C-alpha atoms as one frame of an Amber mdcrd trajectory, in Angstrom:
protein
   0.019   0.045   0.046   1.369   3.413  -0.987   1.963   6.110   1.733  -1.058
   8.119   0.237  -3.441   5.181   0.642  -2.073   4.434   4.125  -2.725   8.020
   5.116  -6.367   8.046   3.796  -7.327   4.450   4.493 -10.864   5.299   5.590
 -11.502   6.568   1.947 -10.194   3.220   0.375 -11.004   0.524   2.976 -14.240
  -0.832   4.421 -14.534  -1.074   8.090 -15.937  -4.191   9.794 -18.586  -4.276
  12.465 -16.013  -5.375  15.079 -14.147  -2.164  14.604 -17.112  -0.287  15.704
 -17.167  -2.053  19.114 -15.386  -0.998  22.271 -13.914  -3.614  24.596 -14.078
  -1.227  27.475 -17.946  -1.163  27.125 -18.542  -4.862  26.704 -19.853  -6.652
  29.832 -19.936 -10.192  28.454 -23.297 -10.800  30.046 -25.433 -13.953  29.157
 -28.089 -13.339  26.646 -30.906 -14.218  29.044 -29.596 -11.981  31.918 -32.768
  -9.961  31.484 -34.675 -12.529  33.430 -32.237 -11.949  36.324 -33.043  -8.140
  36.142 -36.687  -8.945  36.269 -36.047 -11.007  39.418 -34.288  -8.102  41.046
 -36.900  -5.615  39.913 -39.605  -7.852  41.372 -37.850  -7.831  44.836 -37.726
  -4.080  44.712 -41.396  -4.032  43.853 -42.384  -6.250  46.665 -40.377  -4.336
  49.274 -42.856  -1.899  50.485 -45.015  -2.335  47.379 -47.570   0.209  47.951
 -45.636   3.320  46.640 -44.617   1.328  43.567 -48.075   0.089  42.840 -49.640
   3.485  43.495 -46.916   4.858  40.961 -48.073   2.252  38.413 -51.768   3.288
  39.192 -50.903   6.846  38.318 -49.339   5.795  35.004 -52.543   3.705  34.198
 -54.789   6.739  34.972 -52.849   9.029  32.853 -52.674   6.479  30.023 -56.475
   5.890  30.208 -57.098   9.711  30.282 -54.893  10.097  27.147 -56.876   7.410
  25.327 -60.223   8.949  26.297 -59.126  12.348  25.033 -57.888  11.105  21.707
 -61.200   9.370  21.297 -63.352  12.091  22.591 -61.741  14.665  20.305 -61.846
  12.496  17.286 -58.007  11.648  17.159 -58.578   7.840  17.545 -56.755   7.332
  14.200 -53.427   7.967  15.993 -54.344   5.628  18.929 -52.301   2.776  17.795
 -49.088   4.658  17.182 -49.647   6.764  20.257 -49.818   3.579  22.385 -46.601
   2.338  20.619 -45.075   5.690  21.232 -45.691   5.428  24.970 -42.654   3.070
  24.978 -40.450   5.895  23.707 -41.256   8.114  26.702 -41.694   5.306  29.221
 -38.127   5.565  30.640 -38.639   9.309  31.593 -41.964   8.336  33.287 -40.337
   5.676  35.294 -37.542   7.955  36.944 -39.311   7.682  40.350 -39.124   3.864
  40.287 -35.404   4.186  39.592 -35.089   6.346  42.557 -36.679   3.835  44.795
 -34.249   1.045  43.540 -31.348   3.330  43.962 -32.313   4.186  47.475 -33.007
   0.422  48.292 -29.436  -0.318  47.038 -28.149   2.154  49.660 -30.136   0.673
  52.431 -32.586   3.560  52.472 -36.416   3.363  52.568 -38.383   6.056  50.660
 -42.082   6.729  50.078 -44.206   7.877  47.209 -43.431  11.508  47.927 -39.715
  11.198  47.208 -40.446   9.018  44.212 -42.565  11.836  42.677 -40.135  14.629
  43.705 -36.874  13.165  42.313 -33.904  15.418  42.374 -31.608  13.968  39.499
 -27.885  14.386  39.723 -27.925  15.871  36.333 -30.681  18.384  37.100 -32.589
  19.780  34.205 -30.823  17.608  31.743 -33.341  14.904  32.474 -36.068  17.124
  31.223 -34.167  18.081  28.077 -33.812  14.299  27.387 -37.588  14.001  28.025
 -38.265  16.728  25.480 -36.297  14.890  22.803 -37.967  11.612  23.444 -41.326
  13.383  23.183 -40.357  14.923  19.877 -39.279  11.572  18.734 -42.742  10.068
  19.767 -44.411  12.887  17.904 -42.351  12.169  14.812 -43.364   8.565  15.011
 -47.005   9.445  15.229 -46.696  11.709  12.229 -45.008   9.007  10.280 -47.782
   6.608  11.064 -50.272   9.227   9.804 -48.298   9.464   6.616 -48.361   5.706
   6.183 -52.042   5.750   6.561 -52.395   8.525   3.957 -50.229   6.625   1.419
 -52.398   3.641   1.438 -55.937   5.353   2.039 -55.478   8.801   0.550 -57.303
  11.551   2.232 -60.393   9.433   3.244 -61.705   9.925   6.756 -60.588   7.361
   9.324 -63.170   4.604   9.355 -63.048   3.926  13.066 -61.028   1.461  15.206
 -63.349  -1.477  14.754 -63.348  -1.260  11.004 -59.649  -0.544  10.499 -58.635
  -3.397  12.935 -60.789  -5.928  10.931 -59.330  -4.648   7.720 -55.736  -4.861
   9.037 -56.063  -8.504  10.041 -58.212  -9.809   7.243 -57.170  -8.079   4.044
 -53.917  -8.583   2.119 -53.508  -4.812   1.807 -54.017  -4.613   5.534 -51.210
  -7.002   6.082 -48.873  -4.938   3.903 -49.790  -1.851   5.928 -49.066  -3.804
   9.246 -45.762  -4.887   7.802 -44.841  -1.371   6.812 -46.020   0.142   9.971
 -44.261  -2.416  12.064 -40.904  -2.006  10.176 -40.975   1.814  10.469 -42.142
   1.664  14.142 -39.511  -0.835  14.849 -36.794   1.623  13.623 -38.182   4.351
  15.784 -38.501   2.007  18.792 -35.087   0.551  18.422 -33.465   3.945  18.216
 -35.469   5.283  21.153 -34.656   2.200  23.167 -30.922   2.473  22.520 -30.683
   6.211  23.427 -32.921   6.066  26.557 -32.602   2.701  28.230 -29.571   3.738
  30.186 -29.686   7.594  29.650 -32.424   8.279  32.141 -31.005   6.173  34.899
 -27.616   7.656  34.165 -28.920  11.235  34.486 -30.434  10.306  37.819 -27.315
   8.818  39.057 -24.577  11.017  37.530 -23.940  14.562  36.745 -23.636  14.312
  32.907 -25.292  16.158  30.090 -28.250  14.803  28.145 -26.401  14.126  24.822
 -23.471  12.294  26.589 -26.008  10.181  28.463 -27.891   9.262  25.259 -24.760
   8.617  23.352 -23.302   6.438  26.158 -26.588   4.637  26.282 -26.482   3.803
  22.524 -22.774   2.675  22.813 -23.562   0.397  25.689 -26.531  -1.143  23.910
 -24.467  -1.696  20.832 -21.590  -3.248  22.625 -23.821  -5.684  24.608 -26.257
  -6.339  21.796 -27.437  -9.897  22.580 -28.535  -9.335  26.120 -30.175  -5.930
  25.164 -32.091  -7.344  22.242 -33.468 -10.022  24.653 -34.240  -7.302  27.192
 -35.979  -5.269  24.515 -37.993  -8.221  23.549 -39.050  -8.797  27.154 -40.045
  -5.181  27.595 -42.160  -5.348  24.310 -43.852  -8.555  25.429 -44.863  -7.219
  28.813 -46.093  -4.013  27.123 -48.336  -6.025  24.675 -49.640  -7.934  27.791
 -50.595  -4.438  29.202 -52.410  -3.549  26.127 -54.246  -6.818  25.947 -55.558
  -6.128  29.534 -56.903  -2.727  28.524 -53.836  -1.106  30.093 -54.880  -2.416
  33.490 -51.558  -4.396  33.524 -49.622  -1.078  33.731 -50.417  -1.018  37.455
 -48.140  -4.000  38.117 -45.952  -4.321  35.056 -44.774  -0.686  34.739 -43.282
  -0.429  38.127 -41.808  -4.006  37.804 -40.160  -3.058  34.580 -38.988   0.395
  36.075 -37.295  -1.323  38.958 -35.815  -4.009  36.655 -34.443  -1.279  34.338
 -32.447   0.110  37.135 -30.783  -3.074  37.716 -30.106  -3.500  33.903 -28.332
  -0.065  34.112 -26.234  -1.058  37.170 -25.176  -4.273  35.426 -24.278  -2.618
  32.069 -23.496   1.035  32.641 -20.764   0.575  35.227 -19.059   3.597  36.766
 -16.159   3.480  34.412 -18.355   3.532  31.289
């Protein structure tokens, strides 16, 4: 190789996936470690369970109120993407649950008041991250509306009952489901990668929002197998919540919130 080629190798050589990984961020965790995090989260939930369950009840009430408002004001056509978008902002809503798990680690006992009035180490950076996640959720909802328009044009939304039957019984409906799932999966994967450790990190350390989100994405990429399984567990439990008319949020949301803290402690070590 000439001296010129060696100097500008990035212009002439293709980098492999392994070159994007960082050994310092790899934890070499088993793929199914997420079930261990669920066990730890369950123990946190059952230790003085009332504050956690009240927290979950609050999330349930807010979710039902949001669904009712969308339906009441004729915005039911964005109900499905809005429910999916809930997963994007869920890490921010769970910050009080992270606080309880952190306090329990330190041998402290806290109540609902401290869970609701959390003082993150990063201060307002948490809210900036929340704003970015909310904008991402709105972008996903707008994308879902555009997908609907591409297939149905400017026709009025026929209603949830009709559109649900169409999606599951008609070939065109299957295509719409496939496209929507693919696009939504990209949004969900990106949101999961930048937020799964970012919000707990901002609670735990004095870092800025962009550093936390970038670190979260790097940690997910360098521990891909266990994080893919963890993402699948979260998705499965959220589908269970939806199948129960969101009632499952009362138990499952705090359970996942506490478990996510243990995922953060296992992957985002102090030296990361």
